[in-house]
Amino acid sequence: MTKIAYLYVFDTMADWEPGFLIAEINTGRYFQKDAVKYIVRTVGTTKEPVVTMGGVRIAPDISLEECITDDAGVLILPGGDTWLEDIHLPLLDKAKEFLNADVLVAAICGATMGLAKAGLMDNRPHTSNDLGYLKSVCPSYAGEKFYRHESVVPDDNLITASGVAPLEFAREVLRELGVFSAQTLEAWYQLYVTHEAQYFYSLMGSLEE
């Protein structure tokens, strides 16, 4: 069985924020033997090429109209400089559609501001880059009592993360998708956090269990 991991791409997208995540989802190199396989497909508001914050030009695989919940495993929303602009309104409608269909939506950094603007975080635990900033840029935001001062917050089928926590973001999405064993996930995370070789051997060893 193969599912689709949709990666929303747009002008000014923060290249690095979904990097850890999409590399592991797409390669499946550390997946459990019985894990669902994934293919990463880029989706734009249209199929017109976009240019990321790092200057990388991406031609989306599909347009937003072609992005459907059937066979979808996750909708990944990276940060960027334009999330408060109306250009993303169709995507925010799509995110609501995915949430209502109980498909995982994973948002990091500026994408959380887009969700706040759309009212999608008003009634569930979440995080962002900073509560004060979120309130100042999203006057309609009404979810303060659900805000968590944490780097990443999973809540059912929504995962939100600060822009300085791409590794933690990846870990929680991989955990929610259930594609890594618990031992593999912990070793994988510790390897990148500590840079200690022992966790590489732990990671390799976990794949043989």
Coordinates of C-alpha atoms in Angstrom, one line a residue:
M1 CA 0.0 0.0 0.0
T2 CA 1.3 3.5 -0.9
K3 CA 0.1 6.8 0.4
I4 CA 0.8 10.3 -0.7
A5 CA 2.6 12.9 1.4
Y6 CA 1.6 16.3 0.0
L7 CA 4.2 19.0 0.3
Y8 CA 2.8 22.5 -0.3
V9 CA 5.3 24.6 -2.2
F10 CA 5.1 28.4 -2.8
D11 CA 7.3 31.5 -3.4
T12 CA 9.4 32.2 -0.2
M13 CA 8.9 28.7 1.2
A14 CA 11.5 27.9 3.9
D15 CA 13.4 25.1 2.2
W16 CA 14.9 23.5 5.2
E17 CA 11.9 23.3 7.5
P18 CA 10.4 20.1 5.9
G19 CA 13.8 18.8 4.8
F20 CA 14.4 16.1 7.5
L21 CA 10.8 14.9 7.2
I22 CA 10.4 14.6 3.4
A23 CA 13.8 12.9 3.0
E24 CA 12.7 10.1 5.4
I25 CA 9.2 9.8 4.1
N26 CA 10.3 9.6 0.5
T27 CA 13.2 7.2 0.9
G28 CA 11.6 5.0 3.6
R29 CA 15.2 3.9 4.5
Y30 CA 14.4 3.5 8.2
F31 CA 10.8 2.3 7.9
Q32 CA 9.5 -0.7 9.7
K33 CA 9.1 -3.7 7.5
D34 CA 5.4 -3.6 7.5
A35 CA 5.1 0.2 7.3
V36 CA 2.9 1.9 4.7
K37 CA 5.0 3.3 1.8
Y38 CA 4.9 7.0 0.9
I39 CA 5.5 9.1 -2.2
V40 CA 6.1 12.8 -1.8
R41 CA 4.2 15.0 -4.2
T42 CA 4.6 18.8 -4.4
V43 CA 1.4 20.8 -4.7
G44 CA 1.1 24.5 -5.6
T45 CA -1.8 26.8 -5.9
T46 CA -1.2 26.3 -9.6
K47 CA 1.4 24.3 -11.5
E48 CA 3.4 27.5 -12.2
P49 CA 7.0 27.2 -10.8
V50 CA 7.7 28.7 -7.5
V51 CA 11.0 29.9 -6.0
T52 CA 11.8 29.1 -2.4
M53 CA 13.6 31.2 0.2
G54 CA 16.8 29.5 -0.8
G55 CA 16.4 30.3 -4.4
V56 CA 15.4 26.8 -5.5
R57 CA 13.0 26.7 -8.4
I58 CA 10.2 24.1 -8.0
A59 CA 7.6 23.1 -10.6
P60 CA 4.7 21.6 -8.5
D61 CA 3.7 18.1 -9.4
I62 CA 0.0 19.0 -9.1
S63 CA -2.2 22.0 -8.5
L64 CA -4.3 22.5 -5.4
E65 CA -7.4 21.4 -7.3
E66 CA -5.8 18.0 -7.8
C67 CA -4.9 17.6 -4.2
I68 CA -7.4 15.2 -2.7
T69 CA -7.8 13.3 0.6
D70 CA -8.0 9.9 -1.1
D71 CA -4.8 7.9 -0.5
A72 CA -3.3 10.9 1.4
G73 CA -1.3 10.3 4.5
V74 CA -0.2 13.9 5.4
L75 CA -0.4 17.4 4.1
I76 CA 2.9 19.2 5.0
L77 CA 2.9 23.0 5.3
P78 CA 6.3 24.7 5.5
G79 CA 6.9 28.2 6.7
G80 CA 7.5 31.2 4.5
D81 CA 7.2 34.9 4.3
T82 CA 3.7 35.1 2.8
W83 CA 1.4 33.1 5.0
L84 CA -0.7 36.1 6.0
E85 CA -1.5 37.0 2.3
D86 CA -4.7 36.0 0.7
I87 CA -2.9 33.9 -1.9
H88 CA -2.9 31.0 0.6
L89 CA -6.7 31.1 1.3
P90 CA -7.4 28.2 -1.1
L91 CA -4.7 26.1 0.7
L92 CA -6.2 26.9 4.1
D93 CA -9.6 25.7 2.8
K94 CA -7.8 22.5 1.7
A95 CA -6.2 22.1 5.1
K96 CA -9.6 22.3 6.7
E97 CA -10.9 19.7 4.3
F98 CA -8.0 17.4 5.2
L99 CA -8.6 17.9 8.9
N100 CA -12.3 17.2 8.5
A101 CA -11.4 14.0 6.7
D102 CA -9.1 13.0 9.6
V103 CA -6.0 13.2 7.4
L104 CA -2.9 14.5 9.2
V105 CA -1.9 18.2 8.6
A106 CA 1.6 19.2 9.7
A107 CA 2.4 22.9 9.9
I108 CA 5.6 24.6 10.9
C109 CA 6.7 28.2 11.5
G110 CA 4.7 30.7 9.3
A111 CA 2.2 28.0 8.3
T112 CA 0.9 28.1 11.8
M113 CA 0.1 31.8 11.3
G114 CA -1.9 30.8 8.3
L115 CA -3.9 28.3 10.3
A116 CA -4.4 30.8 13.0
K117 CA -5.8 33.3 10.5
A118 CA -8.2 30.7 9.3
G119 CA -9.4 29.9 12.8
L120 CA -8.1 26.3 12.6
M121 CA -6.2 26.5 15.9
D122 CA -8.9 28.3 18.0
N123 CA -10.1 25.1 19.7
R124 CA -7.2 22.7 19.9
P125 CA -3.7 22.6 21.5
H126 CA -1.0 24.1 19.2
T127 CA 2.2 26.1 19.1
S128 CA 3.8 28.6 16.8
N129 CA 6.9 30.8 16.9
D130 CA 5.7 33.0 19.8
L131 CA 2.3 33.6 21.3
G132 CA 2.7 37.4 21.5
Y133 CA 3.7 37.6 17.8
L134 CA 1.0 35.3 16.8
K135 CA -1.6 37.5 18.5
S136 CA -0.2 40.7 17.0
V137 CA -0.2 39.4 13.3
C138 CA -3.5 37.5 13.5
P139 CA -6.0 39.8 15.2
S140 CA -8.8 37.3 14.7
Y141 CA -6.9 34.5 16.5
A142 CA -8.9 33.2 19.4
G143 CA -6.9 30.2 20.5
E144 CA -4.7 31.7 23.2
K145 CA -5.9 29.3 26.0
F146 CA -4.9 26.4 23.8
Y147 CA -1.4 27.7 23.0
R148 CA 1.5 25.6 24.3
H149 CA 4.9 27.0 24.8
E150 CA 6.6 24.0 23.3
S151 CA 8.7 23.4 20.2
V152 CA 6.2 21.0 18.7
V153 CA 2.6 20.1 19.6
P154 CA 0.8 17.0 18.3
D155 CA -3.0 17.0 18.7
D156 CA -4.9 14.2 16.9
N157 CA -4.6 14.9 13.2
L158 CA -2.8 18.3 13.5
I159 CA 0.9 18.9 14.3
T160 CA 2.2 22.4 14.8
A161 CA 5.8 23.4 15.3
S162 CA 8.1 26.4 15.8
G163 CA 10.3 27.4 12.9
V164 CA 13.4 26.6 15.0
A165 CA 12.4 23.0 15.5
P166 CA 12.4 21.2 12.1
L167 CA 13.9 18.1 13.6
E168 CA 11.3 17.9 16.3
F169 CA 8.7 18.6 13.7
A170 CA 9.9 15.6 11.6
R171 CA 10.1 13.3 14.7
E172 CA 6.4 14.0 15.6
V173 CA 5.1 13.5 12.1
L174 CA 7.1 10.3 11.7
R175 CA 5.7 9.1 15.1
E176 CA 2.1 10.0 14.1
L177 CA 2.5 8.2 10.7
G178 CA 3.8 5.1 12.5
V179 CA 6.5 4.4 9.9
F180 CA 9.4 4.1 12.3
S181 CA 9.6 1.7 15.3
A182 CA 9.9 3.5 18.6
Q183 CA 13.6 2.4 18.9
T184 CA 14.4 3.6 15.4
L185 CA 12.8 7.0 15.9
E186 CA 14.6 7.6 19.2
A187 CA 18.0 6.6 17.8
W188 CA 17.4 8.7 14.6
Y189 CA 16.5 11.8 16.7
Q190 CA 19.3 11.4 19.1
L191 CA 21.8 11.0 16.3
Y192 CA 20.9 14.4 14.8
V193 CA 20.6 16.1 18.2
T194 CA 23.8 14.8 19.8
H195 CA 26.0 14.0 16.8
E196 CA 27.2 11.0 18.7
A197 CA 28.3 7.9 16.7
Q198 CA 26.7 5.6 19.2
Y199 CA 23.3 6.6 18.0
F200 CA 24.1 5.7 14.4
Y201 CA 24.9 2.1 15.6
S202 CA 21.7 2.1 17.6
L203 CA 19.8 3.3 14.6
M204 CA 21.3 0.5 12.4
G205 CA 20.7 -2.1 15.1
S206 CA 17.1 -1.1 15.5
L207 CA 16.5 -2.0 11.9
E208 CA 17.6 -5.6 12.5
E209 CA 15.2 -6.2 15.4

